[in-house]
Coordinates of N, CA and C in Angstrom, one line a residue:
Chain A
E1 N 72.2 111.0 -61.3 CA 73.2 110.5 -60.3 C 73.1 111.3 -59.0
D2 N 73.1 110.5 -57.9 CA 73.1 111.2 -56.6 C 74.4 111.9 -56.3
Q3 N 74.3 113.2 -55.9 CA 75.5 114.0 -55.8 C 75.3 115.0 -54.7
V4 N 76.4 115.4 -54.0 CA 76.5 116.4 -53.0 C 77.7 117.3 -53.4
T5 N 77.4 118.6 -53.4 CA 78.5 119.6 -53.7 C 78.5 120.7 -52.7
Q6 N 79.6 120.9 -52.1 CA 79.8 122.0 -51.1 C 80.6 123.1 -51.6
S7 N 80.2 124.3 -51.2 CA 81.0 125.5 -51.5 C 80.9 126.5 -50.4
P8 N 81.9 127.4 -50.2 CA 83.2 127.3 -50.9 C 84.0 126.2 -50.4
E9 N 85.1 125.9 -51.0 CA 86.0 124.9 -50.6 C 86.7 125.3 -49.3
A10 N 87.1 126.6 -49.2 CA 87.7 127.1 -48.0 C 87.2 128.5 -47.7
L11 N 87.1 128.9 -46.5 CA 86.6 130.1 -46.1 C 87.4 130.7 -44.9
R12 N 87.9 131.9 -45.0 CA 88.6 132.5 -43.9 C 87.8 133.7 -43.4
L13 N 87.5 133.7 -42.1 CA 86.7 134.8 -41.5 C 87.5 135.4 -40.4
Q14 N 87.2 136.7 -40.2 CA 87.6 137.3 -39.0 C 86.7 137.0 -37.8
E15 N 87.1 136.9 -36.6 CA 86.2 136.6 -35.5 C 85.1 137.6 -35.5
G16 N 83.9 137.1 -35.4 CA 82.7 138.0 -35.4 C 82.1 138.2 -36.8
E17 N 82.8 137.8 -37.8 CA 82.3 138.0 -39.2 C 81.4 136.9 -39.6
S18 N 80.1 137.1 -39.7 CA 79.1 136.1 -40.0 C 79.2 135.7 -41.5
S19 N 78.9 134.4 -41.8 CA 78.9 133.9 -43.2 C 78.0 132.7 -43.3
S20 N 78.0 132.1 -44.5 CA 77.2 130.9 -44.8 C 78.0 129.9 -45.6
L21 N 77.8 128.7 -45.3 CA 78.3 127.6 -46.1 C 77.2 126.9 -46.9
N22 N 77.5 126.5 -48.1 CA 76.4 126.0 -49.0 C 76.6 124.5 -49.2
C23 N 75.5 123.7 -49.3 CA 75.5 122.3 -49.6 C 74.4 122.1 -50.6
S24 N 74.8 121.8 -51.9 CA 73.7 121.5 -52.9 C 73.7 120.0 -53.1
Y25 N 72.5 119.5 -53.3 CA 72.3 118.1 -53.4 C 71.4 117.7 -54.5
T26 N 71.7 116.5 -55.1 CA 70.8 115.9 -56.1 C 70.6 114.5 -55.6
V27 N 69.3 114.2 -55.2 CA 69.0 112.8 -54.7 C 67.6 112.6 -54.9
S28 N 67.2 111.4 -55.2 CA 65.8 111.0 -55.4 C 65.2 110.7 -54.0
G29 N 64.2 111.5 -53.7 CA 63.5 111.2 -52.4 C 64.4 111.4 -51.2
L30 N 64.5 112.7 -50.9 CA 65.4 113.1 -49.7 C 64.8 112.5 -48.4
R31 N 65.7 111.7 -47.7 CA 65.4 111.2 -46.4 C 66.2 111.8 -45.3
G32 N 66.7 112.9 -45.6 CA 67.5 113.6 -44.5 C 68.7 114.2 -45.1
L33 N 69.2 115.3 -44.6 CA 70.4 115.9 -44.9 C 71.2 116.1 -43.6
F34 N 72.4 115.7 -43.6 CA 73.2 115.7 -42.3 C 74.4 116.7 -42.4
W35 N 74.6 117.4 -41.3 CA 75.8 118.3 -41.2 C 76.7 117.7 -40.1
Y36 N 78.0 117.7 -40.5 CA 79.0 117.2 -39.5 C 80.1 118.2 -39.4
R37 N 80.8 118.3 -38.3 CA 82.0 119.0 -38.1 C 83.1 118.1 -37.9
Q38 N 84.3 118.4 -38.6 CA 85.4 117.5 -38.5 C 86.7 118.3 -38.2
D39 N 87.3 118.0 -37.0 CA 88.6 118.6 -36.7 C 89.7 117.8 -37.3
P40 N 90.9 118.5 -37.5 CA 92.0 117.7 -38.1 C 92.4 116.5 -37.3
G41 N 92.5 115.4 -38.1 CA 92.9 114.1 -37.5 C 91.8 113.4 -36.6
K42 N 90.6 113.9 -36.7 CA 89.5 113.4 -35.9 C 88.4 112.9 -36.8
G43 N 87.5 112.1 -36.2 CA 86.3 111.7 -37.0 C 85.3 112.7 -37.0
P44 N 84.4 112.7 -38.0 CA 83.3 113.7 -38.0 C 82.4 113.6 -36.8
E45 N 82.0 114.8 -36.4 CA 81.1 114.9 -35.2 C 79.7 115.4 -35.7
F46 N 78.7 114.7 -35.4 CA 77.4 115.0 -35.9 C 76.9 116.3 -35.3
L47 N 76.3 117.1 -36.2 CA 75.7 118.4 -35.8 C 74.2 118.5 -35.9
F48 N 73.7 118.3 -37.2 CA 72.3 118.4 -37.4 C 71.8 117.4 -38.4
T49 N 70.5 117.1 -38.3 CA 69.7 116.4 -39.3 C 68.6 117.3 -39.7
L50 N 68.4 117.5 -41.0 CA 67.2 118.2 -41.6 C 66.5 117.3 -42.5
Y51 N 65.1 117.3 -42.4 CA 64.3 116.3 -43.1 C 63.5 116.9 -44.2
S52 N 63.0 118.2 -44.1 CA 62.1 118.7 -45.1 C 62.4 120.2 -45.3
A53 N 62.1 120.6 -46.5 CA 62.3 122.0 -46.9 C 61.6 122.9 -46.0
G54 N 62.3 124.0 -45.6 CA 61.8 124.9 -44.6 C 62.3 124.7 -43.2
E55 N 62.8 123.5 -43.0 CA 63.2 123.1 -41.6 C 64.5 123.9 -41.2
E56 N 64.6 124.3 -40.0 CA 65.8 124.9 -39.5 C 66.2 124.3 -38.2
K57 N 67.5 124.2 -37.9 CA 68.0 123.7 -36.6 C 69.1 124.6 -36.2
E58 N 69.2 124.9 -34.9 CA 70.3 125.8 -34.3 C 71.0 125.1 -33.2
K59 N 72.3 125.5 -33.2 CA 73.2 125.0 -32.1 C 74.2 126.1 -31.9
E60 N 74.2 126.8 -30.8 CA 75.1 127.9 -30.4 C 75.2 128.9 -31.6
R61 N 76.3 129.0 -32.2 CA 76.5 130.0 -33.3 C 76.1 129.5 -34.7
L62 N 75.6 128.2 -34.8 CA 75.4 127.6 -36.0 C 73.8 127.4 -36.2
K63 N 73.4 127.7 -37.5 CA 72.0 127.5 -37.9 C 72.0 126.8 -39.2
A64 N 71.3 125.7 -39.3 CA 71.2 125.0 -40.6 C 69.8 125.1 -41.1
T65 N 69.7 125.4 -42.4 CA 68.5 125.5 -43.1 C 68.4 124.6 -44.3
L66 N 67.2 124.3 -44.8 CA 67.1 123.3 -45.9 C 66.0 123.8 -46.9
T67 N 66.4 123.8 -48.2 CA 65.4 124.0 -49.3 C 65.3 122.7 -50.1
K68 N 64.6 122.7 -51.2 CA 64.5 121.5 -52.0 C 65.7 121.1 -52.8
K69 N 66.6 122.1 -52.8 CA 67.8 121.8 -53.6 C 69.1 122.0 -52.9
E70 N 69.1 122.7 -51.7 CA 70.3 123.0 -51.0 C 70.1 123.2 -49.5
S71 N 71.2 123.2 -48.8 CA 71.2 123.5 -47.4 C 72.3 124.5 -47.1
F72 N 72.0 125.4 -46.2 CA 73.0 126.4 -45.7 C 73.3 126.2 -44.3
L73 N 74.6 126.3 -44.0 CA 75.0 126.4 -42.6 C 75.5 127.8 -42.3
H74 N 74.6 128.5 -41.5 CA 74.9 129.9 -41.2 C 75.7 130.0 -39.9
I75 N 76.8 130.7 -40.0 CA 77.7 130.9 -38.8 C 77.6 132.3 -38.3
T76 N 77.1 132.6 -37.2 CA 76.9 133.9 -36.7 C 77.9 134.3 -35.7
A77 N 78.6 135.4 -35.9 CA 79.7 135.9 -35.0 C 80.6 134.7 -34.6
P78 N 81.3 134.1 -35.6 CA 82.1 133.0 -35.3 C 83.3 133.3 -34.4
K79 N 83.8 132.3 -33.7 CA 85.0 132.3 -32.8 C 86.0 131.4 -33.4
P80 N 87.3 131.6 -33.0 CA 88.4 130.7 -33.5 C 88.1 129.3 -33.3
E81 N 87.4 128.9 -32.2 CA 87.1 127.5 -31.9 C 86.1 126.9 -32.9
D82 N 85.5 127.7 -33.7 CA 84.6 127.2 -34.8 C 85.4 126.7 -36.0
S83 N 86.7 127.0 -36.0 CA 87.5 126.5 -37.1 C 87.5 125.0 -37.2
A84 N 87.2 124.5 -38.4 CA 87.0 123.1 -38.7 C 86.6 122.9 -40.1
T85 N 86.5 121.6 -40.5 CA 85.9 121.3 -41.8 C 84.5 120.9 -41.6
Y86 N 83.6 121.5 -42.3 CA 82.1 121.2 -42.2 C 81.7 120.3 -43.4
L87 N 81.1 119.2 -43.1 CA 80.7 118.2 -44.1 C 79.2 118.1 -44.1
C88 N 78.7 117.9 -45.3 CA 77.2 117.6 -45.4 C 77.1 116.3 -46.2
A89 N 76.0 115.6 -45.9 CA 75.8 114.3 -46.5 C 74.3 114.0 -46.6
V90 N 74.0 113.1 -47.6 CA 72.6 112.7 -47.8 C 72.6 111.2 -48.1
P91 N 71.6 110.5 -47.7 CA 71.5 109.1 -48.1 C 70.7 109.0 -49.4
P92 N 71.2 108.2 -50.4 CA 70.4 107.9 -51.6 C 69.1 107.2 -51.2
Y93 N 68.2 107.2 -52.1 CA 66.9 106.6 -51.9 C 67.0 105.2 -51.5
N94 N 66.3 104.8 -50.5 CA 66.1 103.4 -50.0 C 67.4 102.8 -49.5
T95 N 68.3 103.6 -49.0 CA 69.5 103.0 -48.4 C 70.0 103.9 -47.3
D96 N 70.7 103.3 -46.3 CA 71.2 104.1 -45.2 C 72.7 104.5 -45.4
K97 N 73.2 104.2 -46.6 CA 74.6 104.7 -46.9 C 74.5 106.3 -47.0
L98 N 75.6 106.9 -46.9 CA 75.7 108.4 -47.0 C 76.6 108.8 -48.1
I99 N 76.2 109.8 -48.9 CA 77.0 110.4 -49.9 C 77.5 111.7 -49.3
F100 N 78.8 111.9 -49.3 CA 79.3 113.1 -48.6 C 79.8 114.1 -49.7
G101 N 79.7 115.4 -49.3 CA 80.4 116.4 -50.1 C 81.9 116.5 -49.7
T102 N 82.7 117.3 -50.4 CA 84.1 117.3 -50.1 C 84.4 118.3 -48.9
G103 N 83.4 119.0 -48.4 CA 83.6 119.8 -47.2 C 84.0 121.2 -47.5
T104 N 83.7 122.1 -46.5 CA 84.2 123.5 -46.5 C 85.2 123.6 -45.3
R105 N 86.4 124.0 -45.6 CA 87.4 124.2 -44.5 C 87.3 125.6 -44.0
L106 N 86.8 125.8 -42.8 CA 86.6 127.1 -42.2 C 87.7 127.5 -41.2
Q107 N 88.3 128.7 -41.4 CA 89.3 129.2 -40.5 C 88.8 130.5 -40.0
V108 N 88.8 130.7 -38.7 CA 88.3 131.9 -38.0 C 89.5 132.5 -37.3
F109 N 89.9 133.7 -37.6 CA 91.0 134.4 -37.0 C 90.6 135.4 -36.0
P110 N 91.4 135.5 -34.9 CA 91.1 136.5 -33.8 C 91.3 137.9 -34.3
Chain B
D1 N 80.7 105.2 -21.2 CA 80.3 106.1 -22.3 C 80.0 105.3 -23.6
G2 N 78.9 105.5 -24.2 CA 78.6 104.9 -25.5 C 79.4 105.5 -26.6
G3 N 79.9 104.7 -27.6 CA 80.6 105.3 -28.7 C 81.2 104.2 -29.6
I4 N 82.0 104.7 -30.5 CA 82.7 103.9 -31.5 C 84.2 104.0 -31.2
T5 N 84.8 102.9 -31.1 CA 86.3 102.9 -30.8 C 87.0 102.3 -32.0
Q6 N 87.9 103.1 -32.6 CA 88.8 102.6 -33.6 C 90.2 102.4 -33.1
S7 N 90.8 101.3 -33.5 CA 92.2 101.2 -33.1 C 93.0 100.4 -34.2
P8 N 94.3 100.7 -34.3 CA 95.0 101.8 -33.6 C 94.7 103.1 -34.3
K9 N 95.2 104.2 -33.6 CA 95.0 105.5 -34.2 C 96.0 105.7 -35.4
Y10 N 97.2 105.2 -35.3 CA 98.1 105.3 -36.4 C 98.6 103.8 -36.7
L11 N 98.8 103.6 -38.0 CA 99.2 102.2 -38.4 C 100.2 102.4 -39.6
F12 N 101.3 101.7 -39.5 CA 102.2 101.7 -40.6 C 102.3 100.3 -41.2
R13 N 102.3 100.2 -42.5 CA 102.3 98.9 -43.2 C 103.4 98.9 -44.3
K14 N 104.0 97.8 -44.3 CA 105.0 97.6 -45.4 C 104.3 97.1 -46.7
E15 N 104.8 97.5 -47.8 CA 104.2 97.0 -49.0 C 104.1 95.5 -49.1
G16 N 103.0 95.0 -49.5 CA 102.8 93.6 -49.6 C 102.2 92.9 -48.4
Q17 N 102.0 93.7 -47.4 CA 101.4 93.2 -46.1 C 99.9 93.4 -46.0
N18 N 99.2 92.5 -45.4 CA 97.8 92.8 -45.0 C 97.8 93.4 -43.6
V19 N 96.9 94.3 -43.4 CA 96.7 94.9 -42.0 C 95.2 94.9 -41.7
T20 N 94.9 94.8 -40.5 CA 93.5 94.8 -40.0 C 93.2 96.0 -39.1
L21 N 92.2 96.8 -39.4 CA 91.8 97.9 -38.6 C 90.6 97.5 -37.8
S22 N 90.6 97.9 -36.5 CA 89.6 97.5 -35.6 C 88.5 98.5 -35.4
C23 N 87.3 98.1 -35.3 CA 86.1 99.0 -35.0 C 85.2 98.3 -34.1
E24 N 84.9 98.9 -32.9 CA 84.0 98.4 -32.0 C 83.0 99.5 -31.5
Q25 N 81.7 99.1 -31.4 CA 80.7 100.1 -31.0 C 79.9 99.4 -29.9
N26 N 79.5 100.3 -28.9 CA 78.6 99.9 -27.8 C 77.3 100.7 -27.8
L27 N 76.9 101.1 -29.0 CA 75.7 101.9 -29.1 C 74.5 101.0 -29.5
N28 N 74.7 99.7 -29.6 CA 73.7 98.8 -29.9 C 73.1 99.0 -31.3
H29 N 73.9 99.6 -32.2 CA 73.5 99.9 -33.6 C 73.6 98.6 -34.4
D30 N 72.7 98.5 -35.3 CA 72.7 97.3 -36.2 C 73.7 97.5 -37.4
A31 N 73.7 98.7 -37.9 CA 74.4 99.0 -39.2 C 75.8 99.6 -38.8
M32 N 76.8 99.1 -39.6 CA 78.1 99.7 -39.4 C 78.7 99.9 -40.8
Y33 N 79.7 100.8 -40.9 CA 80.2 101.3 -42.2 C 81.7 101.6 -42.1
W34 N 82.4 101.4 -43.2 CA 83.8 101.8 -43.3 C 83.9 102.8 -44.5
Y35 N 84.5 104.0 -44.1 CA 84.7 105.0 -45.1 C 86.2 105.3 -45.2
R36 N 86.6 105.7 -46.4 CA 88.0 106.2 -46.6 C 88.0 107.7 -46.9
Q37 N 88.9 108.4 -46.3 CA 89.0 109.8 -46.6 C 90.4 110.2 -47.1
D38 N 90.5 110.8 -48.2 CA 91.7 111.3 -48.8 C 91.6 112.9 -48.9
P39 N 92.8 113.5 -48.9 CA 92.8 115.0 -48.9 C 92.0 115.5 -50.2
G40 N 91.1 116.5 -50.0 CA 90.4 117.1 -51.1 C 89.3 116.2 -51.7
Q41 N 89.0 115.1 -51.1 CA 87.9 114.2 -51.5 C 87.0 114.0 -50.4
G42 N 85.7 113.8 -50.7 CA 84.7 113.4 -49.7 C 85.0 112.0 -49.2
L43 N 84.3 111.7 -48.1 CA 84.4 110.3 -47.6 C 83.8 109.4 -48.6
R44 N 84.5 108.3 -48.9 CA 84.0 107.3 -49.8 C 83.8 106.0 -49.1
L45 N 82.6 105.3 -49.4 CA 82.2 104.1 -48.7 C 83.0 102.9 -49.2
I46 N 83.5 102.1 -48.3 CA 84.3 100.9 -48.7 C 83.3 99.7 -48.5
Y47 N 82.8 99.5 -47.4 CA 81.9 98.4 -47.1 C 80.9 98.8 -46.0
Y48 N 79.8 98.2 -46.0 CA 78.8 98.4 -45.0 C 78.1 97.1 -44.6
S49 N 77.6 97.1 -43.4 CA 76.9 95.9 -42.9 C 75.6 96.3 -42.2
Q50 N 74.5 95.8 -42.5 CA 73.3 96.2 -41.9 C 72.8 95.2 -40.8
I51 N 73.5 94.0 -40.8 CA 73.1 93.0 -39.8 C 74.3 92.0 -39.7
V52 N 74.4 91.3 -38.6 CA 75.5 90.4 -38.3 C 75.5 89.3 -39.4
N53 N 76.7 88.9 -39.8 CA 77.0 87.9 -40.8 C 76.5 88.3 -42.2
D54 N 76.3 89.6 -42.5 CA 76.0 90.1 -43.8 C 76.7 91.4 -44.0
F55 N 77.2 91.7 -45.2 CA 77.8 92.9 -45.5 C 77.8 93.1 -47.1
Q56 N 77.9 94.4 -47.5 CA 77.8 94.7 -48.9 C 79.0 95.6 -49.3
K57 N 79.4 95.5 -50.5 CA 80.4 96.4 -51.0 C 79.9 97.8 -51.2
G58 N 80.8 98.7 -50.9 CA 80.5 100.1 -51.2 C 81.1 100.5 -52.5
D59 N 81.4 101.8 -52.7 CA 81.9 102.3 -54.0 C 83.4 101.9 -54.3
I60 N 84.2 101.6 -53.3 CA 85.6 101.4 -53.5 C 86.1 100.1 -52.7
A61 N 85.4 99.0 -52.9 CA 85.7 97.8 -52.1 C 86.9 97.1 -52.5
E62 N 87.4 97.3 -53.7 CA 88.5 96.5 -54.2 C 89.8 96.6 -53.4
G63 N 90.3 95.5 -53.0 CA 91.5 95.5 -52.1 C 91.2 95.5 -50.6
Y64 N 90.0 95.5 -50.3 CA 89.6 95.5 -48.9 C 88.7 94.2 -48.6
S65 N 88.7 93.8 -47.3 CA 87.7 92.8 -46.9 C 87.3 93.1 -45.5
V66 N 86.1 92.6 -45.2 CA 85.5 92.8 -43.8 C 84.8 91.5 -43.3
S67 N 84.5 91.5 -42.0 CA 83.7 90.5 -41.5 C 82.8 91.1 -40.4
R68 N 81.7 90.4 -40.2 CA 80.7 91.0 -39.2 C 80.2 89.8 -38.4
E69 N 81.0 89.2 -37.5 CA 80.7 88.1 -36.7 C 79.9 88.4 -35.4
K70 N 80.1 89.7 -35.0 CA 79.4 90.2 -33.8 C 78.8 91.5 -34.1
K71 N 77.7 91.8 -33.5 CA 77.0 93.1 -33.7 C 77.9 94.3 -33.4
E72 N 78.8 94.1 -32.4 CA 79.6 95.2 -31.9 C 80.8 95.5 -32.7
S73 N 81.2 94.6 -33.6 CA 82.5 94.6 -34.2 C 82.5 94.5 -35.7
F74 N 83.3 95.3 -36.4 CA 83.3 95.3 -37.9 C 84.7 95.6 -38.3
P75 N 85.6 94.7 -38.3 CA 87.0 94.9 -38.6 C 87.2 95.0 -40.1
L76 N 88.1 95.8 -40.6 CA 88.4 96.0 -42.0 C 89.9 95.6 -42.2
T77 N 90.0 94.7 -43.2 CA 91.4 94.3 -43.6 C 91.8 95.0 -44.9
V78 N 92.9 95.6 -44.9 CA 93.4 96.2 -46.1 C 94.5 95.2 -46.7
T79 N 94.2 94.7 -47.8 CA 95.0 93.6 -48.4 C 96.1 94.2 -49.2
S80 N 97.0 93.4 -49.6 CA 98.1 93.8 -50.5 C 97.6 94.2 -51.9
A81 N 96.4 93.8 -52.2 CA 95.9 94.1 -53.5 C 95.4 95.5 -53.6
Q82 N 95.3 96.2 -52.5 CA 94.9 97.6 -52.5 C 96.1 98.5 -53.0
K83 N 95.9 99.1 -54.1 CA 97.0 99.8 -54.8 C 97.5 101.0 -54.0
N84 N 96.6 101.7 -53.4 CA 97.0 103.0 -52.8 C 96.4 103.1 -51.4
P85 N 96.9 102.3 -50.4 CA 96.1 102.2 -49.1 C 96.4 103.4 -48.2
T86 N 97.3 104.2 -48.4 CA 97.6 105.3 -47.5 C 96.4 106.3 -47.5
A87 N 95.8 106.4 -46.3 CA 94.6 107.2 -46.2 C 94.1 107.2 -44.7
F88 N 93.1 108.0 -44.5 CA 92.4 108.1 -43.2 C 91.2 107.3 -43.2
Y89 N 91.1 106.3 -42.3 CA 89.9 105.3 -42.4 C 89.0 105.6 -41.2
L90 N 87.7 105.7 -41.6 CA 86.7 106.0 -40.6 C 85.6 105.0 -40.5
C91 N 85.3 104.6 -39.3 CA 84.2 103.6 -39.1 C 83.0 104.4 -38.5
A92 N 81.8 103.9 -38.9 CA 80.6 104.6 -38.4 C 79.6 103.6 -38.1
S93 N 78.6 104.0 -37.4 CA 77.4 103.1 -37.1 C 76.2 103.9 -37.1
S94 N 75.0 103.2 -37.3 CA 73.7 103.9 -37.3 C 72.7 102.9 -36.9
I95 N 71.5 103.4 -36.4 CA 70.4 102.6 -36.2 C 69.8 102.1 -37.5
Q96 N 69.4 100.8 -37.5 CA 68.9 100.3 -38.8 C 67.7 101.1 -39.2
G97 N 67.7 101.5 -40.5 CA 66.6 102.3 -41.1 C 66.8 103.8 -40.9
K98 N 67.8 104.2 -40.2 CA 68.1 105.6 -40.1 C 69.5 105.9 -40.6
A99 N 69.7 106.8 -41.5 CA 71.0 107.1 -42.1 C 71.9 107.9 -41.2
E100 N 71.4 108.5 -40.2 CA 72.2 109.3 -39.3 C 73.3 108.5 -38.7
A101 N 74.5 108.7 -39.1 CA 75.6 107.9 -38.7 C 76.5 108.6 -37.7
F102 N 77.1 107.9 -36.8 CA 78.1 108.4 -35.8 C 79.4 107.7 -36.0
F103 N 80.4 108.5 -35.9 CA 81.8 108.1 -36.4 C 82.7 107.9 -35.2
G104 N 83.7 107.0 -35.4 CA 84.8 106.8 -34.6 C 85.9 107.9 -34.9
Q105 N 87.0 107.8 -34.2 CA 88.0 108.9 -34.3 C 89.0 108.6 -35.4
G106 N 88.9 107.5 -36.1 CA 89.7 107.2 -37.3 C 91.0 106.5 -37.1
T107 N 91.5 105.9 -38.1 CA 92.8 105.3 -38.1 C 93.6 105.8 -39.3
R108 N 94.7 106.3 -39.1 CA 95.5 106.8 -40.2 C 96.5 105.7 -40.6
L109 N 96.4 105.2 -41.8 CA 97.2 104.1 -42.3 C 98.2 104.7 -43.3
T110 N 99.5 104.4 -43.1 CA 100.6 104.8 -44.0 C 101.4 103.6 -44.4
V111 N 101.6 103.5 -45.7 CA 102.4 102.5 -46.3 C 103.8 103.0 -46.4
V112 N 104.8 102.2 -45.8 CA 106.2 102.6 -45.8 C 107.0 101.7 -46.6

């Protein structure tokens, strides 16, 4: 069964304290893994697409990496404005629908 | 500005009433989707449409209906048959053949 699992469920960091969020997936024939950021009461905002193992993408303090079984979202020296829920999603084989994980709620304190 | 517009932002419904949530996009995307988000759960797919005048049920379609008469529009009706409609509803769109989806800002529906 196609599945996406994210951990941890919640993460509290001090400003400047780097960490990583995990997204494990089980899907036949990966056609991409997507990371989104969601602020409270808002729709998810697209961050990255990763297509193959070994691929990396960066944006400001965020770097996403991909292996054959999981993806990591590394946050370097986070700031309070990085506080949000981070979602990952994959499309099952031969479809454009997305299966989402339950997200990691990140809080960064000054 | 290109994007996806959902309206209203907040919606209150009395039990037994049908309500319709609006979703409009000007990205020229062929595919459109409706997801439901509940606290502690991932986004769950309600309905999706890959082309005008065609749509498919997602994982939780019971109690919902949709139409796709125009490429730009994909309204969702929450019927009285939906047992637990209070949730955050998200509309998304994507280019046909690409799963990379872009989302609207959501509609929060509350049953009173």
